[in-house]
mmCIF file of C-alpha atoms in Angstrom:
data_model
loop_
_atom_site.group_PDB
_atom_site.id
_atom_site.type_symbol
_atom_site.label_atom_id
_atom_site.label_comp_id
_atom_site.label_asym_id
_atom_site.label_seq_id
_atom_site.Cartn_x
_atom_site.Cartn_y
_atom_site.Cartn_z
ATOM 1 C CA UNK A 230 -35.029 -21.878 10.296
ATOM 2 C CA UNK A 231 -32.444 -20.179 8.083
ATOM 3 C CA UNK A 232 -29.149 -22.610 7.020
ATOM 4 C CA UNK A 233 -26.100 -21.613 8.141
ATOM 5 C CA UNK A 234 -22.967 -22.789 6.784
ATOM 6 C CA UNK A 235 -19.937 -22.208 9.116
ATOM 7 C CA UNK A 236 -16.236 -21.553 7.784
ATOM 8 C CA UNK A 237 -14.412 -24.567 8.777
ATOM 9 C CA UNK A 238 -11.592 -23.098 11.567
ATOM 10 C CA UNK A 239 -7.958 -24.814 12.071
ATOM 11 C CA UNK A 240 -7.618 -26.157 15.629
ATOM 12 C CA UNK A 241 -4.310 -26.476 16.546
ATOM 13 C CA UNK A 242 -5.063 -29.314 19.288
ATOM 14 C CA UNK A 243 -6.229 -31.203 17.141
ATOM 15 C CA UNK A 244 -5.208 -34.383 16.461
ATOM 16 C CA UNK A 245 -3.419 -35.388 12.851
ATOM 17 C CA UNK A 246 -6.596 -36.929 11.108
ATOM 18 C CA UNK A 247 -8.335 -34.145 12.449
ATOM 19 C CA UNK A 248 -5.604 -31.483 11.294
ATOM 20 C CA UNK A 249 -5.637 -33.068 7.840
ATOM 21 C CA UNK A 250 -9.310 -32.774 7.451
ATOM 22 C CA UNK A 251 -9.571 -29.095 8.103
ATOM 23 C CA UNK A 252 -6.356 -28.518 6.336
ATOM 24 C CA UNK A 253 -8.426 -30.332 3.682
ATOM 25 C CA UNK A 254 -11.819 -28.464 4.368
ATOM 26 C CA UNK A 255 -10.316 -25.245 4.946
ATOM 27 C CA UNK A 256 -11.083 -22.195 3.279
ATOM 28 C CA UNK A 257 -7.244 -21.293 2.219
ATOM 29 C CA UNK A 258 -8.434 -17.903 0.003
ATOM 30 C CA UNK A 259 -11.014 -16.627 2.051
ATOM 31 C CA UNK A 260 -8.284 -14.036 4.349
ATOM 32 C CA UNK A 261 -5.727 -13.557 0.628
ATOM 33 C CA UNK A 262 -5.752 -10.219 -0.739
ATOM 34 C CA UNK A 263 -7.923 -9.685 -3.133
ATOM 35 C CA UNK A 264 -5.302 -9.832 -6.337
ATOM 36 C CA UNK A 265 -3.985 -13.180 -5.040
ATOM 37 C CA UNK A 266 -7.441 -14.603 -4.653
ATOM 38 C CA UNK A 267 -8.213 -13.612 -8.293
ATOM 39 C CA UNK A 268 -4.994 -15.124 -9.783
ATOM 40 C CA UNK A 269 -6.118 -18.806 -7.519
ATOM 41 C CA UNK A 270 -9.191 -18.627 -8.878
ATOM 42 C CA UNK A 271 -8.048 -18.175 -12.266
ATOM 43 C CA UNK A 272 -5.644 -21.214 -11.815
ATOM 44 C CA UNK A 273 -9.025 -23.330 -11.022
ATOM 45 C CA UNK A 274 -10.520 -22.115 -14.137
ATOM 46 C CA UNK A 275 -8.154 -22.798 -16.079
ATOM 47 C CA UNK A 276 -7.943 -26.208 -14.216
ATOM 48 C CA UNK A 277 -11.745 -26.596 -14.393
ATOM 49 C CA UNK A 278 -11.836 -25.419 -18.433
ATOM 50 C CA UNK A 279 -9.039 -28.342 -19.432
ATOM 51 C CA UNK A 280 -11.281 -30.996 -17.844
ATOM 52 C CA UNK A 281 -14.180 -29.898 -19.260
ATOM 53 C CA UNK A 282 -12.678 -29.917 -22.794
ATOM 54 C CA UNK A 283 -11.643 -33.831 -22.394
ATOM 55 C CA UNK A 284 -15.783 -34.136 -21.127
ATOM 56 C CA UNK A 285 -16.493 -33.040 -24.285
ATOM 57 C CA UNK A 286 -14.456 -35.420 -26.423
ATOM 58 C CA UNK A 287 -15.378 -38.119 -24.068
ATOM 59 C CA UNK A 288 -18.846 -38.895 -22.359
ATOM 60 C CA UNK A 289 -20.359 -35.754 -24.061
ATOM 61 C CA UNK A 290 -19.043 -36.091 -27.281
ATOM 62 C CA UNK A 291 -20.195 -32.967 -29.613
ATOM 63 C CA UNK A 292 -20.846 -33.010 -33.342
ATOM 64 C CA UNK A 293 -17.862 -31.109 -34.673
ATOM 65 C CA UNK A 294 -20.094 -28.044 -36.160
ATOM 66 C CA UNK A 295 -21.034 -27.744 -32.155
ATOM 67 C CA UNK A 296 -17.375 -26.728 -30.848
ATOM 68 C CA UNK A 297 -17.250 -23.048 -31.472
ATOM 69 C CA UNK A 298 -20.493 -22.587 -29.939
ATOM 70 C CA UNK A 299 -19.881 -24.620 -26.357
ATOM 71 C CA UNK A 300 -15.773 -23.338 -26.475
ATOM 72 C CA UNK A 301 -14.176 -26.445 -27.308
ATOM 73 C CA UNK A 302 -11.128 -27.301 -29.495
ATOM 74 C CA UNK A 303 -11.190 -29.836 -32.269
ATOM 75 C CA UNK A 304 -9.468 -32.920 -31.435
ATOM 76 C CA UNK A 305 -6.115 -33.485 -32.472
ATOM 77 C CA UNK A 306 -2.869 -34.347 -31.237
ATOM 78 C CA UNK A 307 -2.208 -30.315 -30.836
ATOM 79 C CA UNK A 308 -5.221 -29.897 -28.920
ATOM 80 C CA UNK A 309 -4.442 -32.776 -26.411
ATOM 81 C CA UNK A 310 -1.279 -31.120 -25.613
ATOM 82 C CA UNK A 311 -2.263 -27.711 -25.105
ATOM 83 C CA UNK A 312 -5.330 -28.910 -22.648
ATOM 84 C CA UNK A 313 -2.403 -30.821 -20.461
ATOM 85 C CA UNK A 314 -0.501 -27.533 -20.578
ATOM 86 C CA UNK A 315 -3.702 -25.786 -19.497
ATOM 87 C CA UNK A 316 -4.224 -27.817 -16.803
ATOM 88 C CA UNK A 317 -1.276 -27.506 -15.659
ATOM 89 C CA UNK A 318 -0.307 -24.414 -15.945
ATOM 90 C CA UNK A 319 -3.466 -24.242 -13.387
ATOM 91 C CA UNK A 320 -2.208 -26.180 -10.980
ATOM 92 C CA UNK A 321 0.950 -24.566 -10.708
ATOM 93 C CA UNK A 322 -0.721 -20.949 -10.510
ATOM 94 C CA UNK A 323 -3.491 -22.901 -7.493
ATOM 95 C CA UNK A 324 -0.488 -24.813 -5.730
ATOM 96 C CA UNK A 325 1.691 -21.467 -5.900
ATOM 97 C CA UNK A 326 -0.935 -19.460 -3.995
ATOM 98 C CA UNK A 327 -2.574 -21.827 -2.359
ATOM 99 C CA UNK A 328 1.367 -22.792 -0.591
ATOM 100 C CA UNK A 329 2.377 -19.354 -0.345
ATOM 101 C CA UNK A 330 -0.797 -19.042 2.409
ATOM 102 C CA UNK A 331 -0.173 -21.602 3.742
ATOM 103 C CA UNK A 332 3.155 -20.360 4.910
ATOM 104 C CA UNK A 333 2.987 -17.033 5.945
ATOM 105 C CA UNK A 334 -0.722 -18.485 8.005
ATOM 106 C CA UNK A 335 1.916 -21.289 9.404
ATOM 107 C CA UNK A 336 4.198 -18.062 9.967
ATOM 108 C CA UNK A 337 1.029 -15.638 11.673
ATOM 109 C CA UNK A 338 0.301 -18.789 14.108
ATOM 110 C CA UNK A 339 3.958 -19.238 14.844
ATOM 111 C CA UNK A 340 4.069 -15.274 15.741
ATOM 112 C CA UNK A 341 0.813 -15.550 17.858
ATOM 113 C CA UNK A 342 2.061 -18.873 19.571
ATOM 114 C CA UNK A 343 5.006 -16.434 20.713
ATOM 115 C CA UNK A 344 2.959 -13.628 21.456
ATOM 116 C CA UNK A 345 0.876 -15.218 23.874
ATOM 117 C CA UNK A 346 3.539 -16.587 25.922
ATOM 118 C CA UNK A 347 4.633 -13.339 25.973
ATOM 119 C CA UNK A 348 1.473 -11.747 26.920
ATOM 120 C CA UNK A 349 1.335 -14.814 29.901
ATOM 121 C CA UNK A 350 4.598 -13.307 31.529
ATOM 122 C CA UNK A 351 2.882 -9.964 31.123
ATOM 123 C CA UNK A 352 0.001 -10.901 33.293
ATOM 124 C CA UNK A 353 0.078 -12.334 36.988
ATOM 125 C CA UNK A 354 0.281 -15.737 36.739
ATOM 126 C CA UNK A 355 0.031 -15.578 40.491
ATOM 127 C CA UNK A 356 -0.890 -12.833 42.964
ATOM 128 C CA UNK A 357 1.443 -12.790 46.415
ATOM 129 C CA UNK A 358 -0.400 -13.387 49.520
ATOM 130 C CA UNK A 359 -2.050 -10.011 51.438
ATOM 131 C CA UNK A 360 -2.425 -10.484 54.809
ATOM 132 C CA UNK A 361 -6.170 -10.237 55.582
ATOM 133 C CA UNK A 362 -7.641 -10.732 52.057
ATOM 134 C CA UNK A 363 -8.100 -13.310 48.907
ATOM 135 C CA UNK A 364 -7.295 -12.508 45.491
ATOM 136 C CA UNK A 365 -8.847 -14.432 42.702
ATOM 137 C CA UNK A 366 -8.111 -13.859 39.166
ATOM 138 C CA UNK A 367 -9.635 -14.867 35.592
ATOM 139 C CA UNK A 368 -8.640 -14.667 32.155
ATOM 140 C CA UNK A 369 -9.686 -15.688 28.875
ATOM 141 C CA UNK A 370 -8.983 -14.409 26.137
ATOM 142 C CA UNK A 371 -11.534 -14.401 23.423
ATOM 143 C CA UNK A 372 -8.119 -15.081 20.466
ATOM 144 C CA UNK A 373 -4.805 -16.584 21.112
ATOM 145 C CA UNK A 374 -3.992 -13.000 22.648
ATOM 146 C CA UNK A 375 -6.252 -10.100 24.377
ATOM 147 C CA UNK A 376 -6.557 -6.726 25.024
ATOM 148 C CA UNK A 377 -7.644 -7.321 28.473
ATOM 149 C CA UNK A 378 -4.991 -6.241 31.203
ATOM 150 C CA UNK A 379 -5.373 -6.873 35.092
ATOM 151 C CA UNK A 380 -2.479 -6.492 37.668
ATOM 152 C CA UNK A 381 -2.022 -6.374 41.283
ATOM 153 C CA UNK A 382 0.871 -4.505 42.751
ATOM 154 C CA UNK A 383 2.173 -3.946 45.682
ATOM 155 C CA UNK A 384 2.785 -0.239 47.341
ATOM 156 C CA UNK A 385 4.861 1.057 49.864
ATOM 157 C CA UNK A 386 2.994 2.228 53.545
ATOM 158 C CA UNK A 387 0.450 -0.760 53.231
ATOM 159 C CA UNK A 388 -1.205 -0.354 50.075
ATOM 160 C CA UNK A 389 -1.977 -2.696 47.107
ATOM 161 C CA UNK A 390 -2.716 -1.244 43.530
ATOM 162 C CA UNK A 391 -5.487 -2.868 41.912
ATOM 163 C CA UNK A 392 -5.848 -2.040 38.591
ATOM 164 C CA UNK A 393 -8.187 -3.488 34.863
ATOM 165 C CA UNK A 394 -8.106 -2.227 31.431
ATOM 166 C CA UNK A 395 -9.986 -3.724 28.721
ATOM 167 C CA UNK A 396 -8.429 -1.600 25.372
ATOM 168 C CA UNK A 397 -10.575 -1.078 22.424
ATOM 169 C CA UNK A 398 -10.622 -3.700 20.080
ATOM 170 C CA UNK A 399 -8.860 -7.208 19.999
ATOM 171 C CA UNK A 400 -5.856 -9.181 18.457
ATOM 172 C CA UNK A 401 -2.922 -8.411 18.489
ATOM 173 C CA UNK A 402 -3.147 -4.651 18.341
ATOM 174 C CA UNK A 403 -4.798 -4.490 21.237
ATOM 175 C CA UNK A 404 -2.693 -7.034 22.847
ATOM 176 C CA UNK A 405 0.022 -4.566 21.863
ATOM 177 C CA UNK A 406 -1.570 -1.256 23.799
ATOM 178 C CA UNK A 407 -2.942 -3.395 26.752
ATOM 179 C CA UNK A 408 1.118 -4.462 27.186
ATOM 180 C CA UNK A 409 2.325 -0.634 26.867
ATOM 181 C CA UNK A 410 -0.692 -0.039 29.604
ATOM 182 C CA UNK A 411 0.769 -2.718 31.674
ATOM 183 C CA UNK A 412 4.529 -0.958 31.485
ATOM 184 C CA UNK A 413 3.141 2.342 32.268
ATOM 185 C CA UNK A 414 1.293 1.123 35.163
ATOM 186 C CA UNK A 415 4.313 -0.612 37.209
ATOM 187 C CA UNK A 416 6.617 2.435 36.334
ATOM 188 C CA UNK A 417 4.232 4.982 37.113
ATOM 189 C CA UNK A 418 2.776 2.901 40.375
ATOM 190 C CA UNK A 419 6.390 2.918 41.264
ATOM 191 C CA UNK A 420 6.584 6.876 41.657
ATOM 192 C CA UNK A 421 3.121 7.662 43.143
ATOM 193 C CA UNK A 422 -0.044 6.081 44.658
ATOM 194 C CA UNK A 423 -2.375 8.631 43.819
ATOM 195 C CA UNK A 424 -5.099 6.495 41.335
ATOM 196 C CA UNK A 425 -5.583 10.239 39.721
ATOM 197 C CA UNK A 426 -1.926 10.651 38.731
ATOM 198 C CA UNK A 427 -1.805 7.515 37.648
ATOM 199 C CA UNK A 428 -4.997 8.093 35.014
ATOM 200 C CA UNK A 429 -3.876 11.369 34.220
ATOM 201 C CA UNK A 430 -0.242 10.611 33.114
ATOM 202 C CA UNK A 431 -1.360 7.044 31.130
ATOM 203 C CA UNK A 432 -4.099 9.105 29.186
ATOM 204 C CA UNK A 433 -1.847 11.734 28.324
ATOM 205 C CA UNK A 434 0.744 9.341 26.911
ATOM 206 C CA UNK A 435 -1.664 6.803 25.163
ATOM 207 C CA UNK A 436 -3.109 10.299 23.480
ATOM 208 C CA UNK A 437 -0.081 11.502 22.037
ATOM 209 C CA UNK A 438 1.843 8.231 20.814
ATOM 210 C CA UNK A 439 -1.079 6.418 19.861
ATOM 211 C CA UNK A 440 -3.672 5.594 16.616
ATOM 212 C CA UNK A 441 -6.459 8.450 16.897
ATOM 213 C CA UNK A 442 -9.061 5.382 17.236
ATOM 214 C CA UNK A 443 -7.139 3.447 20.231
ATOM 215 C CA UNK A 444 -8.625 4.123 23.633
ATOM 216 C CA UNK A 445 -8.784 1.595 26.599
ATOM 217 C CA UNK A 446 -11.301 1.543 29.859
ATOM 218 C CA UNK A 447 -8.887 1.406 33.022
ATOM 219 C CA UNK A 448 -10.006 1.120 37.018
ATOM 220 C CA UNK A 449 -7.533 1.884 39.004
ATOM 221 C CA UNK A 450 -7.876 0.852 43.086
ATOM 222 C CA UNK A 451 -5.643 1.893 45.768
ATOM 223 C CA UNK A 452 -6.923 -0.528 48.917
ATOM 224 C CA UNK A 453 -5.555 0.319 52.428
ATOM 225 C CA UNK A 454 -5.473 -2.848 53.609
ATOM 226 C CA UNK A 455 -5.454 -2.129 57.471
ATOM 227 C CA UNK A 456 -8.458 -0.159 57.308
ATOM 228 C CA UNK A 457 -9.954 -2.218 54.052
ATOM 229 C CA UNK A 458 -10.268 1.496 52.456
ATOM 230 C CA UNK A 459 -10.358 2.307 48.758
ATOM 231 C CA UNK A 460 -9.047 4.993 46.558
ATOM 232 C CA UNK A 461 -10.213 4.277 43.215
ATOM 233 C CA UNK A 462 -10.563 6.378 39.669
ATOM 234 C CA UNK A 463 -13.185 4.783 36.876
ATOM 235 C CA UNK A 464 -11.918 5.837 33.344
ATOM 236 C CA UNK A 465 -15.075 4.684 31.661
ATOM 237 C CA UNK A 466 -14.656 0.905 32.934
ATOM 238 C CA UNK A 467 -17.607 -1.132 33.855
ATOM 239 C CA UNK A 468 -18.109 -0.295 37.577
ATOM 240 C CA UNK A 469 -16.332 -2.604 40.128
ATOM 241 C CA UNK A 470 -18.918 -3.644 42.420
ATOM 242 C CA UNK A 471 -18.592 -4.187 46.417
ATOM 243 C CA UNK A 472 -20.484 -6.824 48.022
ATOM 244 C CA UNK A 473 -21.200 -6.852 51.731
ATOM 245 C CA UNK A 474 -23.930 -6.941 54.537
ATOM 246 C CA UNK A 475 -25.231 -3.592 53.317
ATOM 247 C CA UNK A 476 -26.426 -3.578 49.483
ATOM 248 C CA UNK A 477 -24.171 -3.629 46.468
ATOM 249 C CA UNK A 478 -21.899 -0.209 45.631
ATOM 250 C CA UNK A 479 -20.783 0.406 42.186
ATOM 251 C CA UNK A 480 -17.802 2.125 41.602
ATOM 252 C CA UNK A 481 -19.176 4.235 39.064
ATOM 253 C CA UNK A 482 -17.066 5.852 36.194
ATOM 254 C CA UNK A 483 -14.848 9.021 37.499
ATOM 255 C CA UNK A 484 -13.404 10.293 34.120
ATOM 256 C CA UNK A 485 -13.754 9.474 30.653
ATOM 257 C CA UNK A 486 -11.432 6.339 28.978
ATOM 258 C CA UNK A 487 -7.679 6.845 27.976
ATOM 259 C CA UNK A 488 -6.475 7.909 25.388
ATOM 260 C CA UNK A 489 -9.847 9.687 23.741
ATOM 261 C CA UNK A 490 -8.550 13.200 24.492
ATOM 262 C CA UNK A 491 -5.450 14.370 25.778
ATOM 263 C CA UNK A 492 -6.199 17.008 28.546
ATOM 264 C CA UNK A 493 -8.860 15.234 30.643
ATOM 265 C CA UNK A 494 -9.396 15.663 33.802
ATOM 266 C CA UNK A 495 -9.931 12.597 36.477
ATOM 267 C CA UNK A 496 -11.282 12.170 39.554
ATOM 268 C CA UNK A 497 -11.258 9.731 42.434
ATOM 269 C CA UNK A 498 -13.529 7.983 44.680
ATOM 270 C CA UNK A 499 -13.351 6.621 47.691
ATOM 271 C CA UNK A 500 -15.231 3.360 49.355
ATOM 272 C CA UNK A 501 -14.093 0.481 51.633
ATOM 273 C CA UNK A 502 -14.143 -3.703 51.843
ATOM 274 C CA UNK A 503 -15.890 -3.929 54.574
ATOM 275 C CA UNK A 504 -15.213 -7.573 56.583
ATOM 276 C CA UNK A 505 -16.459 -10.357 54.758
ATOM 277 C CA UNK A 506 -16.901 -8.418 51.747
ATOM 278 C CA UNK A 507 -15.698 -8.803 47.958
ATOM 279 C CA UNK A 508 -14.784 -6.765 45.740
ATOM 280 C CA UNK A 509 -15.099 -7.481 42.102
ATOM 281 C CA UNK A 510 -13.408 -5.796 38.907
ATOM 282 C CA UNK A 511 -14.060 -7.242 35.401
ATOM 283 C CA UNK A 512 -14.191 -6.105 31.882
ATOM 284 C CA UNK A 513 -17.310 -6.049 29.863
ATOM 285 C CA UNK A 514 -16.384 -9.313 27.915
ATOM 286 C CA UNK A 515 -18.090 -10.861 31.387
ATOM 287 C CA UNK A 516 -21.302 -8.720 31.159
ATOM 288 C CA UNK A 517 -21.594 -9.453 27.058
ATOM 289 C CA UNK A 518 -21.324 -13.196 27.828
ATOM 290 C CA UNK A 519 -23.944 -13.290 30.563
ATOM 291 C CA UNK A 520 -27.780 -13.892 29.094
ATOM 292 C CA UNK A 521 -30.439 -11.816 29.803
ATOM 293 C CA UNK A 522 -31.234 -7.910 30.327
ATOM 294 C CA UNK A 523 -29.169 -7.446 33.830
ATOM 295 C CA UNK A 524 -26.159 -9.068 33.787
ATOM 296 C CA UNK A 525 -25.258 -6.694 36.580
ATOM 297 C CA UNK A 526 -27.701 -7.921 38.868
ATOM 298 C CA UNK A 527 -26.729 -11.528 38.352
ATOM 299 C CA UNK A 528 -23.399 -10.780 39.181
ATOM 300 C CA UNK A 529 -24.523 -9.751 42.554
ATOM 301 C CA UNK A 530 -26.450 -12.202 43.271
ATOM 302 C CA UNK A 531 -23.077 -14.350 42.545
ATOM 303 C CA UNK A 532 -21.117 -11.927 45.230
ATOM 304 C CA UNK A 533 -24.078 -12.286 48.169
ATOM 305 C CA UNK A 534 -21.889 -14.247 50.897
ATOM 306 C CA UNK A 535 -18.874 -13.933 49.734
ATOM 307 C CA UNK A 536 -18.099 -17.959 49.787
ATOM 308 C CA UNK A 537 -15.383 -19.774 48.449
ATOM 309 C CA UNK A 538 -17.240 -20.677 45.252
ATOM 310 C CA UNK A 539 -18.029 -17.086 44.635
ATOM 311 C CA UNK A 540 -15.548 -17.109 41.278
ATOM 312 C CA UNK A 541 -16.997 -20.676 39.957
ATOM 313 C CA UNK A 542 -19.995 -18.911 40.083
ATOM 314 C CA UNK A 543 -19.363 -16.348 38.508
ATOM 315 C CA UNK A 544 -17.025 -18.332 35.939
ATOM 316 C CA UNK A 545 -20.934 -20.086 35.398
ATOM 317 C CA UNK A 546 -22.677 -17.176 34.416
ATOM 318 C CA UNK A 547 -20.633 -16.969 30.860
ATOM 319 C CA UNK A 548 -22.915 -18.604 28.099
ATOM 320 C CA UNK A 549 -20.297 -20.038 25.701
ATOM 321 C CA UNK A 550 -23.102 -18.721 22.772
ATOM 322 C CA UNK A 551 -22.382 -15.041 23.860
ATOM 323 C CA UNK A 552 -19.012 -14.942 24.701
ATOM 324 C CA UNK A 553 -17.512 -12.876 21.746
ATOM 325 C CA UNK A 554 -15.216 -10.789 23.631
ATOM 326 C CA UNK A 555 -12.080 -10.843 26.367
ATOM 327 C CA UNK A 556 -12.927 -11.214 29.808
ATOM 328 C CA UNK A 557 -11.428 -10.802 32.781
ATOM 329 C CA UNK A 558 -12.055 -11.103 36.561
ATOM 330 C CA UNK A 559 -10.158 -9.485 39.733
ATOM 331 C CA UNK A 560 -11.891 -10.643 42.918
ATOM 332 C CA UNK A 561 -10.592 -9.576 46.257
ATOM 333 C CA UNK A 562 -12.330 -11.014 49.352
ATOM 334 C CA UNK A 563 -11.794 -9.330 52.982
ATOM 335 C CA UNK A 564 -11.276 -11.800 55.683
ATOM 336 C CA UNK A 565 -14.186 -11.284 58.543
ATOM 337 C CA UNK A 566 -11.365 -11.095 61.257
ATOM 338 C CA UNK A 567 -9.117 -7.626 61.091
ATOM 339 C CA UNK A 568 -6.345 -9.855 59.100
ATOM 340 C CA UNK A 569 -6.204 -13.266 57.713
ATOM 341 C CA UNK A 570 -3.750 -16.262 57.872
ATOM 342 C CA UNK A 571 -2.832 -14.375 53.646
ATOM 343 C CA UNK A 572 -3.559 -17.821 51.828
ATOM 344 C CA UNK A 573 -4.645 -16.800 48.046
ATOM 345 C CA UNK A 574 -6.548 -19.040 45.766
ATOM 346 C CA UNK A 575 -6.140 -19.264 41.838
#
């Protein structure tokens, strides 16, 4: 069995032994640019050459015809000095580096610390009731912020917009582009309810005012929820997936993912809740984390009855071991009756 060594990683719940041994532990050049990381690591050798000197007067002491050969100064008051000026002059150029990272990483954790409260307001916290259905949602981010977005929103005439985008990448550049997704959703949900303008008018804007390699998956479900019908466009998301009586329906991909090409065309789909049934949206950090060769087929075994534990079991499929990615969950549960008493769980 190969060895693996792991980089030791700063917790910041941690307690203050704890803190101080990774502080201690940690790896502070590894992420400096690469000039930096030379100029530490020629501190330490010039750290490292000073006390090797004094080794050699000392424990291994060298017949004097033996210095030139093993790089080591005669003794004499002149030499002691300069080897206490080496070192340091070493541990200046180390601590000077060395503190300098540790700043601007105290700085970077500060920003994401800020960030992902931000990127908390950004998301539903909590869903308001809909008469007649349950609304579950999950999110974990796979850093301190994601480029996962989910949102439900409410529409005039009955309606409720359902929408999941999972942006290419992850950090805080994608935590960037999944918020602009999430502003151009509610003020373009806000105009029209039509899933296709919607897709259309987010992929043309995310072509022309974004990085040639930034793209995002969307779904984007319109539910009528009287009749428990859907309106739905799949812009190369993983396919929602309706569980009922009858056997699973995916919602299968209706266009191609935003941003990729300005131009594209989009088209929508239609399907229903039926009662009793679920409905479940998710991003592929789910299907990644889930063991095995069909993750999809595990899921619906998850969705068959549509119970009250359906997300904790779901939420049980993730293998900590493969769970490299963001991932996030939109479940929406139709009451059997016509409508419900509206109570949502969280």
């Amino acid at each position: 069995m190969q060895l693996r060594i792991r980089p030791v990683k700063l917790d910041k719940s941690a307690g203050p032994f704890r803190r101080m041994l990774q502080y201690a532990f940690y790896d502070w050049m590894r992420e400096m640019p690469k000039q930096r990381r030379y100029i530490t690591r020629a501190g330490f050798a010039l750290q490292a050459y000073a006390i090797y000197m004094i080794l050699m007067w000392g424990p291994f002491r060298l017949p004097k015809w033996l210095y030139p050969y093993y790089l080591v100064l005669p003794q004499s008051p002149v030499s002691y000095v300069l080897v206490l000026l080496l070192y340091y002059a070493g541990y200046c150029v180390m601590n000077g580096m060395l503190t300098s990272e540790f700043v601007r990483k105290t700085q970077l954790e500060s920003d994401q610390i800020a960030a992902q409260q931000i990127q908390k307001t950004l998301q539903p916290e909590k869903v308001d009731p809909i008469a007649g259905y349950s609304v579950e949602t999950f999110y974990q981010p796979f850093r301190d912020v994601g480029g996962d977005y989910f949102d439900v929103i409410d529409l005039p005439a009955g309606r409720t917009l359902f929408a999941v985008a999972d942006v290419s990448g992850k950090g805080m550049p994608a935590a960037l582009l999944a918020a602009n997704i999430q502003a151009l959703v509610r003020s373009i949900a806000s105009a029209t309810q039509d899933p296709v303008a919607l897709a259309t008018q987010i992929n043309e804007h995310l072509g022309r005012y974004t990085p040639s390699d930034r793209f995002a998956t969307a779904v984007f479900v319109v539910l009528d929820r009287a009749s428990g019908g859907l309106t739905y466009v799949n812009a190369g998301h993983n396919a929602p997936i309706i569980s009922g009586p009858e056997p699973a329906i995916f919602l299968r991909a209706t266009g191609m993912p935003l941003g990729l090409l300005t131009g594209a065309e989009y088209e929508s789909g239609t399907a229903s809740i039926p009662p009793g049934g679920t409905l479940l949206m998710f991003t592929d950090g789910l299907t990644d984390a889930i063991p095995g060769d069909a993750p999809e087929a595990r899921l619906c075994d998850a969705l068959a009855g549509g119970s009250a534990k359906t997300m904790l079991q779901l939420k049980a499929l993730i293998d900590p071991k493969f769970h490299e990615d963001d991932v996030t969950l939109l479940l929406v549960r139709r009451d059997d009756a016509a409508a419900g008493d509206g109570n949502h769980r969280v």
